[in-house]
XYZ file of C-alpha atoms in Angstrom:
585
model
C 55.906 88.696 -108.665
C 53.819 87.059 -105.946
C 50.525 85.186 -105.920
C 48.196 84.835 -102.966
C 44.696 83.410 -102.484
C 42.652 85.396 -99.950
C 39.408 83.743 -98.800
C 36.608 85.841 -97.335
C 35.777 84.875 -93.749
C 37.102 81.319 -94.010
C 35.613 78.947 -91.393
C 37.603 76.257 -89.616
C 36.277 73.836 -92.217
C 33.888 73.969 -95.149
C 30.866 71.759 -95.647
C 28.293 70.958 -98.306
C 26.347 73.883 -99.790
C 28.905 76.402 -98.509
C 29.675 79.300 -100.820
C 33.378 80.043 -100.946
C 34.324 83.580 -101.944
C 37.816 84.885 -102.382
C 40.302 86.877 -104.406
C 43.431 86.037 -106.317
C 45.925 88.705 -105.286
C 48.628 89.183 -107.915
C 51.493 91.547 -107.162
C 53.681 92.550 -110.131
C 56.947 94.436 -110.185
C 56.852 95.018 -113.939
C 54.480 94.820 -116.877
C 53.258 91.307 -117.567
C 51.140 89.852 -120.329
C 48.401 87.597 -118.963
C 46.111 85.449 -121.055
C 43.763 84.169 -118.342
C 43.554 83.453 -114.620
C 41.929 80.120 -113.843
C 40.801 79.039 -110.349
C 39.958 75.419 -109.542
C 38.265 73.839 -106.523
C 39.496 70.259 -106.298
C 39.157 67.294 -104.003
C 41.190 64.093 -104.292
C 40.857 60.699 -102.687
C 44.191 58.966 -103.180
C 45.345 55.484 -102.216
C 48.566 53.563 -102.788
C 49.209 49.931 -101.875
C 52.167 47.638 -102.419
C 51.819 44.433 -104.376
C 51.996 41.418 -102.032
C 54.054 38.347 -102.781
C 50.966 36.531 -104.025
C 49.649 38.993 -106.620
C 47.348 36.591 -108.391
C 44.285 38.534 -107.196
C 45.190 41.964 -108.507
C 43.026 41.579 -111.615
C 45.767 42.898 -113.919
C 46.406 41.083 -117.219
C 49.345 38.698 -117.115
C 51.470 40.679 -119.542
C 51.098 43.769 -117.302
C 51.300 41.942 -113.999
C 53.248 44.065 -111.496
C 55.883 42.318 -109.480
C 55.949 41.967 -105.705
C 57.031 45.181 -104.031
C 55.659 47.473 -106.734
C 53.157 50.149 -105.767
C 49.852 50.693 -107.518
C 47.821 53.895 -107.251
C 44.239 55.053 -107.470
C 43.301 58.733 -107.561
C 39.663 59.849 -107.613
C 38.709 63.447 -108.392
C 35.833 63.594 -105.966
C 35.469 67.351 -106.513
C 36.411 69.330 -109.605
C 35.135 72.822 -110.399
C 36.740 75.390 -112.693
C 36.139 79.151 -112.791
C 37.785 81.878 -114.836
C 38.633 84.874 -112.687
C 40.190 86.917 -115.496
C 39.035 88.001 -118.001
C 35.495 87.989 -116.681
C 32.482 86.529 -118.436
C 31.631 89.877 -120.054
C 34.888 89.905 -122.041
C 34.709 89.220 -125.800
C 35.120 85.517 -126.663
C 38.206 86.062 -128.820
C 39.864 88.649 -126.611
C 43.627 88.469 -126.741
C 46.144 88.626 -123.894
C 46.094 91.696 -121.674
C 49.093 93.595 -120.325
C 48.864 94.243 -116.579
C 50.657 97.210 -115.026
C 52.998 96.870 -112.044
C 51.246 96.852 -108.693
C 48.678 94.753 -106.878
C 45.685 93.285 -108.700
C 42.612 91.525 -107.233
C 40.526 89.010 -109.164
C 37.403 87.701 -107.377
C 36.108 84.155 -107.664
C 33.318 82.112 -106.116
C 32.503 78.404 -105.702
C 29.701 76.430 -104.142
C 30.438 73.068 -102.597
C 28.194 70.371 -104.065
C 26.433 67.622 -102.179
C 27.848 64.463 -103.823
C 31.175 63.512 -105.331
C 31.713 64.284 -109.007
C 33.869 61.362 -110.155
C 30.831 59.072 -110.201
C 29.236 61.113 -112.998
C 30.614 59.349 -116.075
C 29.009 61.801 -118.492
C 30.578 64.814 -116.808
C 33.988 63.161 -116.548
C 33.975 62.201 -120.234
C 33.439 65.837 -121.201
C 36.490 67.051 -119.252
C 39.450 66.896 -121.596
C 40.646 64.003 -123.678
C 37.318 63.271 -125.405
C 35.408 66.452 -126.164
C 38.285 68.928 -126.088
C 41.446 68.099 -127.971
C 44.413 67.517 -125.732
C 42.444 68.260 -122.589
C 42.055 71.981 -123.315
C 38.817 73.843 -122.790
C 37.563 76.296 -125.437
C 39.301 79.631 -125.506
C 42.226 81.478 -126.978
C 45.506 79.667 -126.690
C 48.635 78.491 -128.396
C 47.966 76.878 -131.821
C 44.209 77.136 -131.183
C 44.157 74.254 -128.702
C 42.253 76.243 -126.103
C 43.269 78.450 -123.247
C 42.301 76.508 -120.121
C 44.210 73.325 -119.405
C 41.932 70.900 -117.568
C 42.387 67.362 -116.359
C 41.742 64.364 -118.559
C 38.472 63.121 -117.132
C 38.591 59.900 -119.153
C 41.137 58.523 -116.667
C 38.354 58.458 -114.066
C 36.364 56.102 -116.282
C 38.893 53.332 -115.633
C 37.923 53.096 -111.970
C 34.759 51.919 -110.253
C 32.815 54.682 -108.528
C 30.042 55.229 -106.028
C 27.875 58.328 -105.768
C 27.938 59.404 -102.133
C 28.181 62.546 -100.035
C 31.592 64.191 -100.241
C 33.918 62.575 -97.665
C 35.741 64.515 -94.931
C 39.346 65.625 -95.124
C 41.456 62.755 -93.962
C 45.103 61.939 -93.289
C 46.726 59.595 -90.823
C 48.088 56.771 -92.966
C 51.241 58.233 -94.547
C 52.073 56.772 -97.901
C 48.815 54.791 -98.060
C 45.671 56.939 -98.088
C 44.527 60.535 -97.854
C 41.623 62.812 -98.807
C 42.516 66.435 -99.477
C 40.774 69.534 -100.800
C 42.499 72.422 -102.589
C 41.973 75.808 -104.191
C 44.367 76.136 -107.129
C 45.087 79.120 -109.337
C 46.883 79.151 -112.681
C 48.002 82.383 -114.340
C 48.487 81.728 -118.036
C 51.287 83.626 -119.702
C 51.157 83.449 -123.482
C 54.452 82.832 -125.132
C 56.480 79.930 -126.405
C 59.112 80.084 -123.649
C 57.047 81.493 -120.792
C 55.948 79.258 -118.002
C 52.559 79.559 -116.320
C 52.426 80.665 -112.696
C 50.684 78.343 -110.257
C 49.690 78.535 -106.614
C 47.455 76.509 -104.301
C 46.184 76.362 -100.717
C 44.612 73.498 -98.802
C 41.403 73.526 -96.817
C 39.452 71.275 -94.464
C 36.080 69.760 -95.271
C 33.462 68.074 -93.083
C 30.243 66.830 -94.724
C 26.635 67.299 -93.741
C 25.232 64.313 -91.891
C 22.427 62.272 -93.467
C 18.883 62.730 -92.166
C 18.461 61.041 -88.798
C 15.620 58.610 -88.239
C 12.805 59.796 -85.968
C 13.338 59.240 -82.264
C 11.872 56.079 -80.782
C 12.110 53.923 -77.686
C 14.006 51.181 -79.494
C 17.517 50.433 -78.296
C 20.496 48.507 -79.581
C 22.104 46.454 -76.852
C 25.065 44.245 -76.050
C 24.524 42.054 -72.989
C 26.317 39.245 -71.229
C 25.292 37.210 -68.156
C 27.951 36.093 -65.695
C 28.308 34.380 -62.316
C 31.103 34.542 -59.812
C 32.929 31.374 -58.811
C 31.828 29.866 -55.470
C 34.103 30.699 -52.589
C 35.845 27.905 -50.718
C 34.448 27.809 -47.144
C 36.984 27.755 -44.277
C 37.917 24.255 -43.099
C 36.027 23.067 -39.949
C 37.213 19.414 -39.838
C 38.753 18.201 -36.514
C 42.501 17.819 -36.471
C 43.951 14.408 -37.204
C 44.741 12.048 -34.244
C 47.599 10.355 -36.053
C 50.947 10.635 -34.317
C 53.395 12.908 -36.030
C 57.125 12.422 -36.050
C 59.425 15.386 -35.691
C 62.537 16.015 -37.741
C 64.737 14.544 -34.939
C 62.728 11.301 -34.651
C 60.719 12.136 -31.544
C 56.966 11.662 -31.681
C 54.419 14.233 -30.557
C 50.889 13.565 -29.385
C 48.219 15.818 -30.967
C 45.774 17.703 -28.795
C 42.369 16.033 -28.343
C 39.480 17.507 -30.366
C 37.123 19.925 -28.650
C 33.986 18.488 -27.060
C 30.905 18.052 -29.227
C 28.874 20.462 -27.195
C 31.581 23.092 -27.237
C 31.262 26.565 -28.752
C 30.817 26.698 -32.524
C 32.502 28.995 -35.074
C 30.635 32.325 -35.031
C 31.395 32.967 -38.741
C 29.896 29.694 -40.004
C 26.395 31.139 -40.333
C 27.687 34.157 -42.231
C 29.628 31.931 -44.644
C 26.526 29.830 -45.222
C 24.587 32.962 -46.231
C 27.266 33.798 -48.799
C 27.520 30.282 -50.195
C 25.478 31.170 -53.338
C 27.631 33.320 -55.659
C 25.960 36.336 -57.320
C 24.774 35.940 -60.918
C 24.060 39.131 -62.878
C 23.417 40.149 -66.482
C 25.122 43.363 -67.622
C 23.801 45.134 -70.709
C 25.029 48.226 -72.558
C 22.375 50.055 -74.560
C 22.391 52.725 -77.263
C 19.481 54.355 -79.101
C 18.558 52.372 -82.218
C 20.052 52.831 -84.748
C 23.362 53.206 -82.923
C 24.516 56.715 -83.869
C 27.266 58.743 -82.211
C 27.935 62.413 -82.920
C 31.298 64.102 -83.363
C 32.373 66.201 -80.365
C 29.487 64.916 -78.245
C 29.227 62.341 -75.483
C 28.088 58.768 -76.004
C 24.365 58.204 -75.229
C 25.160 54.985 -73.370
C 23.123 53.252 -70.675
C 24.438 50.470 -68.425
C 21.856 48.205 -66.774
C 22.482 45.360 -64.314
C 19.876 42.612 -63.809
C 19.974 40.147 -60.908
C 19.610 36.555 -62.114
C 19.940 34.389 -58.955
C 19.103 34.819 -55.250
C 22.237 35.745 -53.373
C 23.158 37.874 -50.392
C 26.421 38.940 -51.962
C 27.070 42.558 -52.936
C 28.419 43.371 -56.412
C 30.189 46.618 -57.266
C 31.418 48.242 -60.482
C 35.115 48.865 -59.849
C 36.425 49.760 -63.333
C 35.151 50.837 -66.744
C 36.802 51.530 -70.098
C 35.021 52.686 -73.275
C 36.914 52.387 -76.565
C 35.874 53.592 -80.020
C 37.431 51.462 -82.758
C 37.670 52.863 -86.284
C 38.153 50.562 -89.256
C 39.414 52.203 -92.442
C 39.021 50.127 -95.604
C 41.650 51.158 -98.158
C 41.058 49.955 -101.712
C 43.452 50.383 -104.607
C 42.253 48.696 -107.782
C 41.707 45.096 -106.614
C 43.869 45.322 -103.484
C 42.162 45.914 -100.137
C 43.789 46.725 -96.805
C 42.133 47.306 -93.416
C 43.579 49.760 -90.908
C 42.418 50.034 -87.283
C 42.429 53.051 -84.962
C 41.452 53.036 -81.302
C 40.336 55.977 -79.165
C 40.054 55.520 -75.397
C 37.029 57.637 -74.525
C 36.786 56.798 -70.803
C 39.106 54.812 -68.546
C 38.284 54.822 -64.809
C 39.450 52.486 -62.070
C 39.114 52.366 -58.301
C 35.322 52.807 -58.474
C 32.820 51.521 -55.934
C 29.402 51.793 -57.596
C 26.746 49.343 -56.267
C 25.369 47.011 -58.919
C 23.462 44.424 -56.843
C 22.375 44.551 -53.204
C 21.522 41.621 -50.900
C 17.874 42.654 -50.465
C 17.214 42.982 -54.234
C 14.757 40.465 -55.637
C 15.584 38.260 -58.609
C 14.936 40.177 -61.821
C 15.661 43.591 -60.334
C 17.276 45.978 -62.834
C 19.638 48.706 -61.700
C 20.538 51.574 -64.054
C 24.089 52.675 -63.351
C 24.750 56.423 -63.125
C 26.167 57.871 -66.357
C 28.158 60.704 -64.780
C 31.402 58.911 -65.662
C 30.976 59.164 -69.459
C 28.092 61.591 -69.942
C 30.321 64.681 -69.952
C 33.158 63.239 -72.041
C 32.834 64.168 -75.756
C 34.388 62.252 -78.610
C 37.880 63.522 -79.554
C 38.004 66.027 -82.400
C 40.168 63.603 -84.375
C 37.181 61.266 -84.852
C 35.749 61.783 -88.331
C 32.214 60.810 -89.343
C 31.512 57.502 -91.013
C 31.819 57.780 -94.779
C 32.128 55.812 -97.972
C 33.746 56.973 -101.155
C 35.136 55.211 -104.206
C 38.388 53.895 -102.721
C 38.100 54.672 -99.000
C 35.534 54.058 -96.268
C 35.403 54.340 -92.490
C 33.387 52.158 -90.087
C 33.208 52.171 -86.291
C 32.751 49.758 -83.400
C 32.176 50.499 -79.726
C 33.734 48.374 -76.998
C 32.724 48.682 -73.339
C 34.826 46.838 -70.749
C 33.474 46.482 -67.218
C 35.250 45.385 -64.046
C 32.913 43.991 -61.331
C 33.739 42.761 -57.845
C 31.898 40.432 -55.469
C 32.345 42.228 -52.177
C 33.009 45.865 -51.441
C 36.521 46.954 -52.449
C 38.691 48.430 -49.729
C 38.504 52.040 -50.837
C 41.736 53.935 -51.290
C 43.850 50.806 -51.218
C 41.828 49.400 -54.126
C 42.112 52.644 -56.073
C 45.874 52.866 -55.644
C 46.606 49.224 -56.366
C 43.931 48.577 -58.996
C 45.243 47.032 -62.173
C 44.182 47.578 -65.737
C 42.018 45.223 -67.773
C 45.091 43.554 -69.223
C 47.272 42.953 -66.182
C 47.265 41.581 -62.685
C 47.882 43.085 -59.283
C 49.782 42.066 -56.170
C 47.604 43.976 -53.733
C 46.082 40.753 -52.294
C 49.322 39.174 -51.108
C 49.268 38.193 -47.474
C 45.465 38.457 -47.137
C 42.886 35.830 -46.342
C 41.622 34.672 -49.740
C 38.129 34.078 -48.346
C 37.765 37.814 -47.623
C 39.261 39.164 -50.870
C 36.684 40.710 -53.293
C 36.475 38.492 -56.351
C 36.738 40.461 -59.622
C 35.610 39.664 -63.157
C 36.036 41.635 -66.393
C 33.305 41.699 -69.051
C 33.624 43.013 -72.649
C 30.453 44.352 -74.312
C 30.813 45.072 -78.035
C 28.729 46.986 -80.589
C 29.975 45.725 -83.940
C 28.332 48.416 -86.089
C 28.142 52.010 -84.889
C 27.700 55.066 -87.091
C 29.337 58.412 -86.347
C 27.625 61.544 -87.671
C 29.263 64.928 -88.125
C 26.695 66.893 -86.116
C 25.921 69.204 -89.066
C 22.179 68.738 -89.508
C 20.991 69.127 -93.124
C 18.577 71.970 -93.846
C 14.886 71.179 -93.616
C 14.412 72.113 -97.278
C 17.023 69.575 -98.364
C 15.536 66.819 -96.195
C 12.126 67.462 -97.697
C 13.612 67.475 -101.195
C 15.278 64.129 -100.593
C 12.019 62.699 -99.279
C 10.140 63.909 -102.356
C 12.918 62.640 -104.618
C 12.447 59.109 -103.289
C 8.673 59.152 -103.729
C 8.315 60.929 -107.080
C 7.206 58.736 -109.993
C 9.819 57.325 -112.323
C 10.001 58.188 -115.985
C 7.601 56.169 -118.080
C 9.059 53.531 -120.410
C 7.467 51.430 -123.128
C 7.256 47.687 -123.513
C 8.064 45.531 -126.518
C 4.659 46.152 -128.157
C 4.690 49.903 -127.614
C 2.428 49.847 -124.574
C 3.512 51.160 -121.156
C 4.865 48.525 -118.767
C 1.904 48.779 -116.412
C -0.416 47.969 -119.343
C 1.478 44.874 -120.422
C -0.350 41.597 -119.814
C 1.232 40.078 -116.734
C 1.075 36.354 -115.934
C -1.236 35.750 -113.006
C 0.363 33.666 -110.260
C -1.612 30.814 -108.792
C -2.697 32.576 -105.615
C -5.683 31.202 -103.714
C -8.523 33.590 -102.877
C -8.160 35.722 -99.778
C -8.995 33.783 -96.625
C -8.587 30.360 -98.256
C -5.532 28.228 -97.511
C -3.768 26.186 -100.165
C -2.079 22.842 -99.666
C 1.121 24.009 -101.350
C 1.564 27.409 -99.706
C 0.481 29.021 -96.432
C -2.356 31.439 -96.083
C -1.269 34.957 -97.104
C -3.207 38.202 -97.619
C -3.688 39.491 -101.139
C -2.045 42.900 -101.468
C -3.682 45.645 -103.548
C -1.909 46.620 -106.784
C 0.769 49.315 -106.490
C -0.508 52.678 -107.820
C 1.326 53.964 -110.881
C 1.385 57.618 -111.815
C 0.061 58.485 -115.253
C 2.334 60.048 -117.848
C 1.375 61.858 -121.078
C 1.393 59.742 -124.175
C 4.097 61.766 -125.911
C 6.600 60.833 -123.147
C 6.197 57.162 -124.003
C 7.029 57.721 -127.649
C 9.983 59.912 -126.695
C 11.413 57.304 -124.347
C 11.363 54.726 -127.124
C 13.708 56.776 -129.318
C 17.374 55.836 -129.286
C 19.534 57.806 -129.263
C 17.494 60.567 -127.555
C 16.078 63.087 -129.984
C 15.801 66.806 -129.291
C 12.486 68.587 -129.471
C 12.226 72.115 -130.868
C 13.812 74.472 -128.382
C 15.782 71.790 -126.489
C 19.528 72.171 -126.138
C 20.225 68.844 -124.428
C 18.482 65.478 -124.223
C 16.374 64.813 -121.132
C 18.120 63.033 -118.318
C 17.102 59.653 -116.967
C 16.314 59.067 -113.304
C 19.752 58.454 -111.808
C 21.504 59.812 -108.725
C 22.069 62.466 -107.593
C 19.161 64.129 -109.463
C 16.785 65.878 -107.089
C 19.079 66.369 -104.108
C 21.738 68.073 -106.206
C 19.140 70.247 -107.912
C 17.783 71.442 -104.588
C 21.290 71.952 -103.215
C 22.151 74.218 -106.117
C 19.052 76.343 -105.489
C 19.900 76.976 -101.833
C 21.771 80.199 -101.176
C 23.398 81.731 -98.142
C 25.400 80.112 -95.348
C 23.692 76.957 -94.134
C 25.810 76.640 -90.979
C 27.279 79.695 -89.208
C 30.984 79.453 -88.480
C 30.370 79.783 -84.747
C 28.063 76.726 -84.699
C 30.520 74.310 -86.287
C 32.203 71.694 -84.081
C 35.953 71.298 -83.835
C 37.500 68.920 -86.334
C 41.140 67.938 -86.797
C 41.055 65.261 -89.471
C 44.045 66.868 -91.212
C 47.062 67.976 -89.221
C 48.280 70.462 -91.843
C 46.087 71.043 -94.860
C 48.909 72.848 -96.662
C 51.488 70.100 -96.134
C 52.818 68.150 -99.093
C 51.186 64.845 -99.962
C 52.585 61.839 -98.105
C 51.851 59.442 -100.939
C 54.731 58.492 -103.230
C 54.637 59.916 -106.692
C 53.551 57.653 -109.504
C 56.311 56.870 -111.950
């Protein structure tokens, strides 16, 4: 016997709205009795944290307080879909087990990836095992009439706090602490008291669709910092002292007389006077607002230098380093832990890029060339920003600049240049007045979003826009009238154009338009619990997420993103590897 899951044209990773098609390939060497073949598409967001020594903030009752060193767990079923591959939907409801002949058998299945996570839907979770179906079994033929399909107990998800967000990307990197994984699992049910079911699973990668981007504008987010070099010490021009000096052996020496007043002057004194004022410049790093980076693409960064003070000194950019800092917030019940990752996007030293010239006027802005970082994409290990129930990822961007007052000495500077965190001995034995003075500036963007680069379909964007603007369901007030018809207390607002002594002059806004609703909806909304009209199989739903977006996502068919147009992503080293989290006792 062997079981295999064969996916049709699997891409490098799946995304929202993708339709997954495949077959369960079952190879038998003898006759076998099979009751059903169940295929599940699952996604889990798992965290595990150790109890610190001071566990007073865990929120657990005192009688169940875990001790220091214990590990607590939190497992969210962010995706859970079940399909029956055999027998098919056309089989009789009470069909018994079927005997399969030796050989190879194929059972097709199909799933569609949703838009949002499923664990936030309390109504759906309550219906999965434990509450509606006895013992967590779905309806169907099975042992002792308990049902044929064993499903998870969804009531366990009701113990956690949830958020309804877009499905997060596949994620590993913190062994034993946090991971997000997606699976396709198959269970072959073998009826019989002493027969064990056959199970098999494969892992897969997932990268979500990015949210709709704001329209392009000329606004920019910036991080800027002014700086000034320290004044240089001019060379000493004082006449030598006329005091007699005594040698080591006791003999006195007479100093040489000073040069005549009308003698030749120092030819470099005028040049030093012109460089007496140190350069003062403001460096600014700018990103399009809002600050959004894209996976596998370069950073849309601009560096601008502005001259702040008159000076004949030349300033050069000699080093640059751009770091992307990822902050992962791991939550497990009431414990929270922050993990940091750092990616060095660009690190260049030994540069000689002019930033300020002597003939530039005060206020002159110089845009530095972006050839250094414009062709460097983000690493494929950078995942998009996300937030799910127990995990979230945020990003910061740090730009470090090295600037020098005076032109660096070319190859010698490149070979002996030090990093931002260390010194250098290249200036030993040189005249300090002629050494280029260097300064290092950090420019930080504390909140940067990273998008996946998978643009949502235009139909879905329009559906989301309409979902935000559609009128809400009409409710009734305490006297049976709609809320907009209730008598509202009138605030003491002065007439338009007249100022009051107690409050400043403010314009009077027109009333917000309210969409009309039929009268029978108001009477229906007042019923509790919801009553069914003739022909209704389920009560009407209230306006709660995900509503319209999920409805439109389910209506879309066909591949949204071709496999050839998907960027590289390596959020999971081995999607079929065993979980790194310790098992819960």
